[in-house]
Amino acid sequence: MVFHTLGDSSKKSIVFVHGMLTPWQIWEKTAEVFSKNYYVIIPELDAHTEEEKSTFISVEKEAEKIKEYLLENRDGKVFLLAGLSMGGRISATIAKDSRINIENLVLDGAPLLSMPKLAVEIMKKNYMSIIAKTKKRNSKVIENCKKNFIPEKYLESFFKIADNMKDESIVNIMGSVFGKFDFTEYAGKPRILFMHGSRSNESISKKSACKLKEINPQTQINCYEGYAHAELLCFEEQKWIKEIEKWLEA
């Protein structure tokens, strides 16, 4: 794991956690905006490191590494922790640790509910196929990626991730991200915003948001009609920024 930072370290901390197969640069514009008033920290998650190969073991391991960094470098204090998709699952896991003082928690499309083993196995095979074909620069797969989850300006970073990605990491990601999540009432009662779209691939996110709100009633749920999983941040970043700024000011 590599940590990228931007802004004045004397200011309050904001942490942005990217999703599966999404490069850390997906947060670049957002980080640029928020670094004017905050110190922005962006982990480059294991199995997504571009300069050297690394292995994703579990959501819990990733959360632990981020927590250790925050405790050592920021006294465990975080003004805003925001995670996209898998990054949302990692962020929701970090928030369980009472040593990390989180004021505001944003989960965008976080999958917090387990899925049937058969469905997970199918996803493993699909992602392995996508990565294998991306390594060969299969034009059809690349066009599909550009259309559905990675803007073209981040394509070279995505290629680096794909080239370094091991099947072991894909297996571990699928098993961990879609395994059991123990919902808990968060210590310190952080403000929580759970964002998700309305398309079919957001059904788990929608159910996760409702379950989280049951345990943490301070959770605000924002559903974006017509949007697919992670689409708002990935393809309309300015709108995503404005949504967060509006929520923080409320």
CSV table of C-alpha atoms in Angstrom, one decimal, residues 120-247:
chain,number,residue,atom,x,y,z
A,120,VAL,CA,-19.2,-14.8,-6.1
A,121,GLU,CA,-17.6,-17.6,-8.1
A,122,ILE,CA,-19.2,-16.2,-11.3
A,123,MET,CA,-17.8,-12.7,-10.5
A,124,LYS,CA,-14.3,-14.2,-9.8
A,125,LYS,CA,-14.3,-15.8,-13.3
A,126,ASN,CA,-15.6,-12.6,-14.9
A,127,TYR,CA,-13.0,-10.4,-13.3
A,128,MET,CA,-10.2,-12.8,-14.1
A,129,SER,CA,-11.3,-12.8,-17.7
A,130,ILE,CA,-11.4,-9.0,-17.8
A,131,ILE,CA,-7.9,-8.7,-16.3
A,132,ALA,CA,-6.5,-11.4,-18.7
A,133,LYS,CA,-8.0,-9.7,-21.7
A,134,THR,CA,-6.9,-6.2,-20.5
A,135,LYS,CA,-3.3,-7.5,-20.2
A,136,LYS,CA,-3.6,-8.3,-23.9
A,137,ARG,CA,-5.2,-4.9,-24.6
A,138,ASN,CA,-8.4,-6.5,-26.0
A,139,SER,CA,-10.1,-3.6,-27.7
A,140,LYS,CA,-13.7,-4.8,-26.9
A,141,VAL,CA,-12.9,-5.1,-23.2
A,142,ILE,CA,-11.2,-1.8,-23.1
A,143,GLU,CA,-14.1,0.0,-24.8
A,144,ASN,CA,-16.5,-1.6,-22.3
A,145,CYS,CA,-14.3,-0.5,-19.4
A,146,LYS,CA,-14.2,3.1,-20.7
A,147,LYS,CA,-18.0,3.1,-21.1
A,148,ASN,CA,-18.9,1.6,-17.7
A,149,PHE,CA,-16.4,2.3,-15.0
A,150,ILE,CA,-13.1,4.0,-15.9
A,151,PRO,CA,-12.9,7.4,-17.7
A,152,GLU,CA,-10.4,7.4,-20.6
A,153,LYS,CA,-8.0,9.8,-18.9
A,154,TYR,CA,-7.3,7.2,-16.3
A,155,LEU,CA,-6.9,4.3,-18.7
A,156,GLU,CA,-3.1,4.1,-18.5
A,157,SER,CA,-3.2,3.8,-14.8
A,158,PHE,CA,-5.8,1.1,-15.1
A,159,PHE,CA,-3.5,-0.8,-17.5
A,160,LYS,CA,-0.7,-0.7,-14.9
A,161,ILE,CA,-3.1,-2.1,-12.3
A,162,ALA,CA,-4.3,-4.8,-14.7
A,163,ASP,CA,-0.7,-5.7,-15.6
A,164,ASN,CA,0.3,-6.2,-12.0
A,165,MET,CA,-3.0,-7.9,-10.8
A,166,LYS,CA,-2.7,-11.5,-9.7
A,167,ASP,CA,-5.5,-14.0,-9.8
A,168,GLU,CA,-4.9,-14.5,-6.1
A,169,SER,CA,-5.8,-10.9,-5.4
A,170,ILE,CA,-9.0,-11.2,-7.4
A,171,VAL,CA,-10.0,-14.3,-5.4
A,172,ASN,CA,-9.3,-12.6,-2.1
A,173,ILE,CA,-11.1,-9.4,-3.1
A,174,MET,CA,-14.3,-11.3,-4.1
A,175,GLY,CA,-14.3,-13.5,-1.1
A,176,SER,CA,-13.6,-10.6,1.3
A,177,VAL,CA,-15.7,-7.8,-0.2
A,178,PHE,CA,-18.8,-10.0,-0.6
A,179,GLY,CA,-18.4,-11.9,2.7
A,180,LYS,CA,-20.1,-11.3,6.0
A,181,PHE,CA,-20.1,-7.8,7.4
A,182,ASP,CA,-20.8,-7.3,11.1
A,183,PHE,CA,-22.9,-4.2,11.4
A,184,THR,CA,-22.3,-2.2,14.5
A,185,GLU,CA,-23.2,1.1,16.1
A,186,TYR,CA,-20.3,3.3,15.4
A,187,ALA,CA,-18.6,4.9,18.4
A,188,GLY,CA,-18.6,8.7,18.4
A,189,LYS,CA,-21.7,8.6,16.1
A,190,PRO,CA,-20.1,10.1,13.0
A,191,ARG,CA,-22.4,11.7,10.5
A,192,ILE,CA,-22.9,9.2,7.7
A,193,LEU,CA,-23.9,9.7,4.1
A,194,PHE,CA,-24.6,6.6,2.0
A,195,MET,CA,-24.8,7.3,-1.7
A,196,HIS,CA,-26.0,4.8,-4.4
A,197,GLY,CA,-27.5,4.7,-7.8
A,198,SER,CA,-30.8,3.2,-8.9
A,199,ARG,CA,-29.7,0.8,-11.6
A,200,SER,CA,-29.8,-3.0,-11.1
A,201,ASN,CA,-26.1,-3.3,-10.2
A,202,GLU,CA,-26.8,-1.1,-7.2
A,203,SER,CA,-29.2,-3.4,-5.5
A,204,ILE,CA,-26.7,-4.6,-2.9
A,205,SER,CA,-25.7,-1.0,-2.2
A,206,LYS,CA,-29.3,0.0,-1.6
A,207,LYS,CA,-29.9,-2.9,0.8
A,208,SER,CA,-26.6,-2.1,2.6
A,209,ALA,CA,-27.6,1.5,3.1
A,210,CYS,CA,-31.0,0.5,4.6
A,211,LYS,CA,-29.3,-2.0,6.9
A,212,LEU,CA,-26.7,0.5,8.0
A,213,LYS,CA,-29.4,3.1,8.8
A,214,GLU,CA,-31.1,0.6,11.0
A,215,ILE,CA,-28.0,0.3,13.2
A,216,ASN,CA,-26.9,3.9,12.8
A,217,PRO,CA,-30.0,6.1,12.4
A,218,GLN,CA,-27.9,9.2,11.8
A,219,THR,CA,-27.2,7.8,8.3
A,220,GLN,CA,-28.5,9.9,5.4
A,221,ILE,CA,-29.2,7.9,2.2
A,222,ASN,CA,-29.0,9.7,-1.2
A,223,CYS,CA,-30.3,7.7,-4.2
A,224,TYR,CA,-29.3,9.0,-7.6
A,225,GLU,CA,-31.9,8.0,-10.1
A,226,GLY,CA,-30.6,6.5,-13.4
A,227,TYR,CA,-27.1,6.1,-12.1
A,228,ALA,CA,-25.1,2.9,-12.1
A,229,HIS,CA,-22.6,1.7,-9.6
A,230,ALA,CA,-19.9,4.3,-9.0
A,231,GLU,CA,-21.0,6.3,-12.0
A,232,LEU,CA,-21.5,9.6,-10.3
A,233,LEU,CA,-17.9,9.9,-9.0
A,234,CYS,CA,-16.2,8.3,-11.9
A,235,PHE,CA,-18.0,10.3,-14.7
A,236,GLU,CA,-19.5,13.4,-13.0
A,237,GLU,CA,-16.9,14.2,-10.4
A,238,GLN,CA,-17.8,17.9,-10.1
A,239,LYS,CA,-21.4,16.9,-9.2
A,240,TRP,CA,-20.1,14.4,-6.7
A,241,ILE,CA,-17.9,17.1,-5.1
A,242,LYS,CA,-20.9,19.5,-4.9
A,243,GLU,CA,-23.0,16.8,-3.3
A,244,ILE,CA,-20.4,16.2,-0.6
A,245,GLU,CA,-19.9,19.9,0.0
A,246,LYS,CA,-23.6,20.5,0.4
A,247,TRP,CA,-23.9,17.6,2.9
